[in-house]
Short mmCIF file of C-alpha atoms and ligand atoms in Angstrom, two decimals:
data_model
loop_
_atom_site.label_atom_id
_atom_site.label_comp_id
_atom_site.label_asym_id
_atom_site.label_seq_id
_atom_site.Cartn_x
_atom_site.Cartn_y
_atom_site.Cartn_z
CA MET Q 279 46.73 89.10 215.07
CA ASP Q 280 47.82 92.43 213.55
CA LYS Q 281 51.57 92.12 213.20
CA THR Q 282 50.93 96.53 214.22
CA PHE Q 283 49.03 95.66 217.78
CA ASP Q 284 50.18 97.96 219.81
CA ILE Q 285 49.59 96.93 223.33
CA LYS Q 286 49.64 99.97 224.43
CA ASN Q 287 46.71 101.38 221.79
CA TYR Q 288 44.86 99.38 224.34
CA ILE Q 289 46.05 100.31 227.93
CA ARG Q 290 43.45 103.23 229.79
CA PRO Q 291 45.32 106.49 229.09
CA ASN Q 292 45.43 106.88 232.99
CA ILE Q 293 46.83 103.22 233.73
CA ARG Q 294 49.06 104.29 231.32
CA ASP Q 295 50.07 107.57 232.21
CA LEU Q 296 49.77 106.50 236.04
CA LYS Q 297 53.77 106.91 238.39
CA PRO Q 298 53.20 103.98 240.37
CA TYR Q 299 53.43 104.27 244.32
CA ARG Q 300 57.11 103.70 245.27
CA SER Q 301 57.37 101.49 248.02
CA ALA Q 302 60.12 101.83 250.56
CA ARG Q 303 62.03 98.83 249.62
CA ASP Q 304 62.41 99.63 246.31
CA ASP Q 305 65.94 100.92 246.39
CA PHE Q 306 67.07 98.43 249.49
CA ASP Q 307 66.06 95.48 251.40
CA THR Q 308 68.11 95.07 253.79
CA GLY Q 309 70.42 96.92 256.28
CA ILE Q 310 68.97 98.69 259.45
CA LEU Q 311 65.09 98.85 258.06
CA LEU Q 312 64.34 102.12 259.29
CA ASP Q 313 61.95 103.28 255.67
CA ALA Q 314 58.92 101.76 256.48
CA ASN Q 315 57.55 102.49 259.50
CA GLU Q 316 57.17 98.74 260.43
CA ASN Q 317 57.75 98.00 264.45
CA SER Q 318 61.26 97.55 264.96
CA MET Q 319 60.32 95.92 268.46
CA GLY Q 320 59.17 92.69 266.16
CA ALA Q 321 55.93 90.48 265.95
CA PRO Q 322 54.15 89.97 269.28
CA TYR Q 323 54.56 86.36 269.28
CA SER Q 324 57.20 84.05 268.77
CA GLU Q 325 55.40 81.81 265.79
CA ALA Q 326 54.95 85.42 263.56
CA HIS Q 327 58.64 86.22 263.83
CA GLY Q 328 59.71 88.20 261.52
CA LEU Q 329 55.68 89.13 260.31
CA ASN Q 330 56.84 92.61 261.28
CA ARG Q 331 58.01 93.63 258.00
CA TYR Q 332 56.70 93.91 254.95
CA PRO Q 333 56.58 91.21 251.65
CA SER Q 334 58.83 91.69 248.82
CA PRO Q 335 56.74 93.31 245.69
CA TYR Q 336 58.28 91.89 243.48
CA GLN Q 337 58.25 87.79 244.67
CA LYS Q 338 61.32 87.46 242.83
CA GLU Q 339 62.31 83.43 244.59
CA LEU Q 340 58.55 82.82 243.51
CA LYS Q 341 58.25 83.91 240.52
CA ALA Q 342 61.39 82.23 239.45
CA ARG Q 343 59.92 78.75 240.31
CA ILE Q 344 57.13 79.34 238.84
CA ALA Q 345 59.10 80.49 235.94
CA GLU Q 346 61.08 76.87 235.95
CA TRP Q 347 58.05 74.52 236.53
CA ARG Q 348 56.18 76.26 233.58
CA GLY Q 349 59.05 76.86 231.30
CA VAL Q 350 58.18 80.57 230.98
CA GLN Q 351 60.37 83.39 231.99
CA GLU Q 352 60.12 85.29 235.00
CA HIS Q 353 58.88 88.97 233.13
CA ASN Q 354 55.76 86.61 231.93
CA ILE Q 355 54.63 86.17 235.25
CA PHE Q 356 51.82 87.54 237.88
CA VAL Q 357 51.61 86.49 241.17
CA GLY Q 358 48.53 88.16 242.62
CA VAL Q 359 45.61 87.24 245.69
CA GLY Q 360 44.00 84.49 243.42
CA SER Q 361 43.49 84.11 239.80
CA ASP Q 362 40.51 86.78 241.13
CA GLU Q 363 42.88 89.60 241.71
CA ALA Q 364 44.12 88.58 238.38
CA ILE Q 365 40.63 89.11 236.53
CA ASP Q 366 40.01 92.67 238.58
CA LEU Q 367 43.13 93.85 237.21
CA LEU Q 368 42.35 92.63 233.96
CA PHE Q 369 39.50 95.51 234.16
CA ARG Q 370 41.11 98.29 235.63
CA ILE Q 371 43.63 98.52 233.40
CA PHE Q 372 41.85 97.52 229.74
CA CYS Q 373 38.82 98.66 230.61
CA GLU Q 374 37.46 102.18 230.62
CA PRO Q 375 34.18 102.10 232.87
CA GLY Q 376 30.75 102.83 231.85
CA LYS Q 377 32.31 102.75 227.99
CA ASP Q 378 34.13 99.39 227.41
CA ARG Q 379 32.94 95.65 226.84
CA ILE Q 380 33.79 92.38 227.43
CA ILE Q 381 32.12 89.66 226.19
CA THR Q 382 31.86 86.04 228.46
CA THR Q 383 30.53 82.77 226.57
CA PRO Q 384 28.09 81.04 229.52
CA PRO Q 385 27.52 78.32 230.51
CA THR Q 386 31.38 80.20 232.50
CA TYR Q 387 32.48 81.14 235.71
CA GLY Q 388 30.42 83.87 237.39
CA MET Q 389 33.37 85.89 238.61
CA TYR Q 390 33.64 87.54 234.77
CA LYS Q 391 30.27 89.46 235.31
CA VAL Q 392 30.83 90.21 238.61
CA SER Q 393 34.18 91.73 238.25
CA ALA Q 394 32.83 93.47 235.16
CA ALA Q 395 29.64 94.84 237.57
CA ILE Q 396 32.14 96.12 239.92
CA ASN Q 397 33.74 97.77 236.81
CA ASP Q 398 31.09 99.38 235.50
CA VAL Q 399 31.58 97.56 232.08
CA ALA Q 400 29.25 95.96 229.88
CA VAL Q 401 29.21 92.47 229.23
CA ASN Q 402 27.87 90.49 226.13
CA GLU Q 403 27.38 87.02 226.22
CA VAL Q 404 27.70 84.99 223.40
CA LEU Q 405 25.95 81.09 224.47
CA MET Q 406 28.10 78.64 223.79
CA THR Q 407 27.59 76.04 221.48
CA GLU Q 408 24.98 73.39 222.28
CA ASP Q 409 28.19 70.73 222.50
CA LEU Q 410 29.73 73.80 224.61
CA ASN Q 411 32.36 74.70 222.21
CA LEU Q 412 32.74 78.63 221.48
CA ASP Q 413 30.42 80.39 218.51
CA VAL Q 414 33.29 81.62 217.27
CA GLU Q 415 31.66 83.42 214.24
CA ALA Q 416 28.82 84.58 216.92
CA ILE Q 417 31.70 85.72 219.33
CA LEU Q 418 33.64 88.03 216.71
CA GLU Q 419 30.08 89.55 214.81
CA ASN Q 420 29.67 90.92 218.56
CA THR Q 421 33.11 92.67 218.72
CA SER Q 422 32.61 96.43 218.42
CA PRO Q 423 35.73 98.74 219.26
CA GLN Q 424 34.65 98.61 222.81
CA THR Q 425 35.11 95.72 223.27
CA LYS Q 426 38.31 94.81 225.10
CA LEU Q 427 38.42 91.99 227.35
CA ILE Q 428 37.09 88.21 225.87
CA PHE Q 429 37.14 85.46 228.75
CA VAL Q 430 37.35 81.80 227.57
CA CYS Q 431 37.61 79.12 230.30
CA SER Q 432 39.49 75.91 229.66
CA PRO Q 433 38.70 73.38 231.10
CA ASN Q 434 35.39 75.59 231.36
CA ASN Q 435 33.73 76.09 234.74
CA PRO Q 436 30.94 74.75 234.98
CA THR Q 437 31.04 72.00 232.44
CA GLY Q 438 34.36 70.71 232.62
CA ASN Q 439 35.29 70.35 229.10
CA VAL Q 440 38.41 71.82 227.57
CA ILE Q 441 38.23 74.50 224.73
CA ASP Q 442 39.19 73.09 221.46
CA GLN Q 443 42.03 75.50 220.51
CA LYS Q 444 41.64 75.84 217.31
CA ASP Q 445 39.04 78.09 217.81
CA ILE Q 446 40.80 79.85 220.26
CA GLN Q 447 44.08 80.33 218.11
CA LYS Q 448 41.24 81.69 215.40
CA LEU Q 449 40.01 84.22 218.18
CA LEU Q 450 43.59 85.40 218.86
CA GLU Q 451 44.58 86.14 214.95
CA ASN Q 452 41.40 87.76 214.61
CA PHE Q 453 40.31 89.81 217.54
CA SER Q 454 42.59 93.08 218.47
CA GLY Q 455 41.84 93.11 222.03
CA ILE Q 456 42.68 90.63 225.01
CA ILE Q 457 41.96 87.13 225.28
CA VAL Q 458 42.11 86.07 228.45
CA ILE Q 459 42.36 81.88 228.84
CA ASP Q 460 41.56 80.93 232.66
CA GLU Q 461 43.32 77.67 233.27
CA ALA Q 462 42.31 77.28 236.86
CA TYR Q 463 42.02 73.41 236.13
CA ILE Q 464 44.10 72.82 232.94
CA ASP Q 465 46.59 70.75 235.15
CA PHE Q 466 43.49 67.85 235.81
CA SER Q 467 43.64 67.78 232.16
CA ASP Q 468 45.29 66.29 229.67
CA THR Q 469 45.90 69.53 226.85
CA ASP Q 470 49.01 71.44 227.10
CA SER Q 471 48.69 74.91 228.95
CA TRP Q 472 48.50 77.63 226.71
CA ALA Q 473 51.19 79.54 228.95
CA SER Q 474 53.86 78.81 226.89
CA LYS Q 475 52.22 81.09 223.66
CA VAL Q 476 52.33 83.93 225.93
CA ASN Q 477 55.31 85.67 223.55
CA ASP Q 478 53.50 84.08 220.13
CA TYR Q 479 50.39 86.47 221.27
CA PRO Q 480 50.73 90.01 222.57
CA ASN Q 481 46.92 90.05 223.36
CA LEU Q 482 46.95 86.75 225.03
CA VAL Q 483 46.31 86.26 229.34
CA VAL Q 484 46.85 83.12 230.70
CA LEU Q 485 45.21 82.93 234.40
CA GLN Q 486 46.26 79.87 236.66
CA THR Q 487 45.61 79.06 239.63
CA MET Q 488 47.63 77.47 243.44
CA SER Q 489 43.77 76.99 244.30
CA LYS Q 490 42.72 73.49 242.62
CA SER Q 491 45.66 71.25 241.22
CA PHE Q 492 48.45 73.04 244.21
CA GLY Q 493 45.86 72.42 247.10
CA LEU Q 494 46.05 75.48 248.19
CA ALA Q 495 42.93 77.23 247.60
CA GLY Q 496 43.59 78.85 251.38
CA ILE Q 497 47.04 80.73 250.59
CA ARG Q 498 45.22 82.92 247.80
CA LEU Q 499 47.69 82.94 245.15
CA GLY Q 500 47.05 83.52 241.82
CA MET Q 501 48.94 83.62 238.84
CA ALA Q 502 48.80 85.65 235.36
CA PHE Q 503 50.94 84.50 232.52
CA ALA Q 504 51.86 87.69 229.48
CA SER Q 505 53.69 89.73 227.14
CA LYS Q 506 56.12 91.78 229.16
CA GLU Q 507 54.17 94.45 228.69
CA ILE Q 508 51.42 93.27 229.74
CA ILE Q 509 52.77 91.78 232.40
CA ASN Q 510 54.52 94.93 233.35
CA TYR Q 511 51.39 97.57 233.30
CA MET Q 512 49.45 94.79 235.96
CA THR Q 513 52.33 94.96 238.34
CA LYS Q 514 51.87 98.74 238.78
CA VAL Q 515 48.67 98.46 238.99
CA LYS Q 516 48.08 95.79 241.80
CA ALA Q 517 48.83 97.09 245.67
CA PRO Q 518 52.73 97.58 246.25
CA TYR Q 519 52.22 94.47 249.02
CA ASN Q 520 49.51 92.54 247.07
CA VAL Q 521 51.14 88.70 247.66
CA ASN Q 522 51.88 88.72 251.50
CA VAL Q 523 54.73 86.94 253.30
CA LEU Q 524 52.80 83.28 254.42
CA THR Q 525 51.55 82.95 251.23
CA SER Q 526 54.72 83.29 249.45
CA ARG Q 527 56.04 80.71 251.85
CA TYR Q 528 54.08 78.41 251.50
CA ALA Q 529 53.27 78.37 247.56
CA LEU Q 530 57.32 78.48 246.78
CA LYS Q 531 57.49 75.54 249.40
CA ALA Q 532 55.01 73.56 247.87
CA PHE Q 533 57.35 73.49 244.84
CA ASP Q 534 59.42 71.35 246.77
CA TYR Q 535 56.66 68.96 246.99
CA ILE Q 536 55.63 68.51 242.67
CA ASP Q 537 55.48 64.48 243.24
CA GLN Q 538 53.26 64.54 246.48
CA ILE Q 539 50.82 67.33 243.63
CA ASN Q 540 50.91 65.19 241.07
CA GLU Q 541 49.94 61.89 242.72
CA ASN Q 542 47.03 63.97 244.28
CA ILE Q 543 46.03 65.17 240.43
CA SER Q 544 46.46 61.42 239.50
CA ALA Q 545 44.55 60.45 242.24
CA LEU Q 546 41.73 63.05 241.61
CA LYS Q 547 41.58 62.34 237.97
CA GLU Q 548 41.18 58.07 238.59
CA GLU Q 549 38.10 58.74 241.22
CA ARG Q 550 36.31 60.85 238.60
CA LYS Q 551 36.56 58.41 236.47
CA ARG Q 552 35.53 55.82 238.89
CA LEU Q 553 32.89 58.68 239.97
CA ARG Q 554 31.68 58.72 236.51
CA LYS Q 555 31.56 54.88 236.60
CA ALA Q 556 29.28 54.73 239.36
CA LEU Q 557 27.13 57.44 238.76
CA SER Q 558 26.35 56.36 235.42
CA GLY Q 559 24.83 53.66 236.58
CA LEU Q 560 21.89 55.69 238.25
CA ASN Q 561 18.72 55.62 235.57
CA ALA Q 562 17.59 59.66 237.30
CA ILE Q 563 21.17 60.96 235.88
CA SER Q 564 20.10 61.64 232.54
CA LYS Q 565 23.92 63.05 230.52
CA ILE Q 566 27.25 62.97 232.74
CA PHE Q 567 28.96 65.83 231.21
CA PRO Q 568 32.96 64.81 230.09
CA SER Q 569 34.83 66.54 232.34
CA GLU Q 570 38.79 67.30 232.34
CA ALA Q 571 38.52 69.27 235.68
CA ASN Q 572 38.44 68.29 239.00
CA PHE Q 573 34.21 68.24 239.00
CA LEU Q 574 31.57 66.49 237.29
CA LEU Q 575 28.67 68.27 235.71
CA VAL Q 576 25.42 65.94 236.15
CA ARG Q 577 21.66 66.76 234.44
CA VAL Q 578 19.55 64.85 236.87
CA ASP Q 579 15.73 64.11 237.11
CA ASN Q 580 14.53 67.48 240.04
CA ALA Q 581 17.91 68.67 240.24
CA LYS Q 582 17.35 70.90 242.98
CA SER Q 583 14.91 68.78 245.29
CA VAL Q 584 18.04 66.26 245.43
CA TYR Q 585 20.62 69.07 245.33
CA GLU Q 586 18.21 70.01 248.85
CA LYS Q 587 18.35 66.98 250.11
CA LEU Q 588 21.96 65.78 249.55
CA ALA Q 589 22.96 68.44 251.41
CA SER Q 590 20.35 67.80 254.49
CA LYS Q 591 22.19 64.27 254.16
CA GLY Q 592 25.64 66.63 254.63
CA VAL Q 593 26.45 65.94 251.60
CA ILE Q 594 27.29 69.18 249.33
CA VAL Q 595 27.34 70.12 245.29
CA ARG Q 596 26.28 72.74 243.74
CA TYR Q 597 23.42 73.74 241.87
CA ARG Q 598 23.80 74.85 238.41
CA GLY Q 599 20.63 74.31 236.92
CA ASN Q 600 20.05 78.35 236.44
CA GLU Q 601 22.98 78.10 233.88
CA PRO Q 602 22.34 78.22 230.04
CA ARG Q 603 22.71 74.27 228.69
CA CYS Q 604 23.39 73.22 232.00
CA GLU Q 605 19.54 73.27 233.25
CA SER Q 606 18.54 71.41 235.60
CA CYS Q 607 22.37 70.07 235.74
CA LEU Q 608 24.40 69.45 240.00
CA ARG Q 609 28.16 69.89 239.50
CA ILE Q 610 30.12 67.65 241.66
CA THR Q 611 33.77 68.26 242.92
CA VAL Q 612 35.33 65.31 243.09
CA GLY Q 613 35.93 64.18 246.60
CA THR Q 614 38.20 61.62 248.19
CA PRO Q 615 37.63 57.61 248.04
CA GLU Q 616 35.63 57.81 250.91
CA GLU Q 617 33.80 60.65 250.27
CA ASN Q 618 32.65 59.68 246.82
CA ASN Q 619 31.40 56.59 248.57
CA LYS Q 620 29.49 58.38 250.79
CA LEU Q 621 27.67 60.92 247.61
CA ILE Q 622 27.48 57.77 245.41
CA GLU Q 623 25.56 56.11 248.21
CA THR Q 624 23.26 59.12 249.21
CA LEU Q 625 22.44 59.49 245.77
CA GLN Q 626 21.53 56.15 245.44
CA LYS Q 627 18.94 56.44 248.53
CA ILE Q 628 17.66 59.46 247.32
CA LEU Q 629 16.93 58.92 243.51
CA SER Q 630 15.46 55.27 244.73
N1 LIG J 896 38.47 80.51 237.87
C1 LIG J 896 38.06 79.60 237.96
C2 LIG J 896 37.45 79.25 236.80
C3 LIG J 896 37.46 79.09 238.70
O1 LIG J 896 36.25 78.05 238.61
C4 LIG J 896 37.69 79.77 240.04
C5 LIG J 896 37.27 79.39 241.52
N2 LIG J 896 36.24 78.66 241.40
C6 LIG J 896 38.52 80.44 240.06
C7 LIG J 896 39.45 81.14 238.13
C8 LIG J 896 39.30 81.71 241.32
O2 LIG J 896 40.70 81.07 241.47
P1 LIG J 896 41.53 81.49 242.84
O3 LIG J 896 41.08 80.93 244.06
O4 LIG J 896 42.73 81.76 242.25
O5 LIG J 896 41.13 82.92 242.49
#
């Protein structure tokens, strides 16, 4: 990356000049709180005690726990409503609608394209190589001054493989725009996170989530790690109270259960191995892609019909056969041992 890289030059001018909404709690958050038009009589039932109050716009306590867990500083962390909120914010901060572009590398997570369409931003799709790595040369050739973001998903959804670290580094060093590394599945992998590198690369944003390894998809808590400057812009643009009281309470509590989270991760990795072995014994399955995530992508004869038959027997997987390089493929989330046994049994019957 060019030493003169100045993030300000990449921010949409309206965002650079934006005066953020000042919430009532910016100045005081204790005392007789008559500043935010909350309901002073309280919540209507006892389980909701305290929820008559708005949440903190800053989430300092939660960021402190995340910082300690990931070994980064609090000012390098954004928290939001799933990583999907962070993805959308990056478009709003960096991409001028109707003018700017992004690059994605299919097959990959579908939300980048959807978020681009919502924000009226064009997408250049640069197909992954046959071995499901980045085609770095083609990506760089496809960039233009209007290319503001490149999304790299690692481990990749739907294929499950980790993207070569050297290729990512090449992009970080040669693309003068933002590289977003989506690490939703990183805790299921044996590869290091890029989160600790955000101060080495001013154009790096790393996305993570509590939806996968933490087992808390229902609370909608996503994280972005980036330079202090980028995090400041994300904080400026987000809705003031984006992370609600219940979400931050449940997210904070999760850090008291890191041992349990790690145990669940180990159990899922063991099941991933067992599932791979069992599936490899089925003749109709011609390929099981290498996976460092909590799912397996498998190529199976007549995938669409297998998908439908599985569903009719109550086992729901994802058909991914319409994605390039995933022809005739199903994506199967690793379940509990009992769920995996049922899947294997049902598949054996369907494919016999
Ligand atoms: N990134 C990837 C690669 C995903 O697969 C998903 C969810 N399927 C997300 C992000 C969304 O995560 P969240 O639940 O935090 O919005």
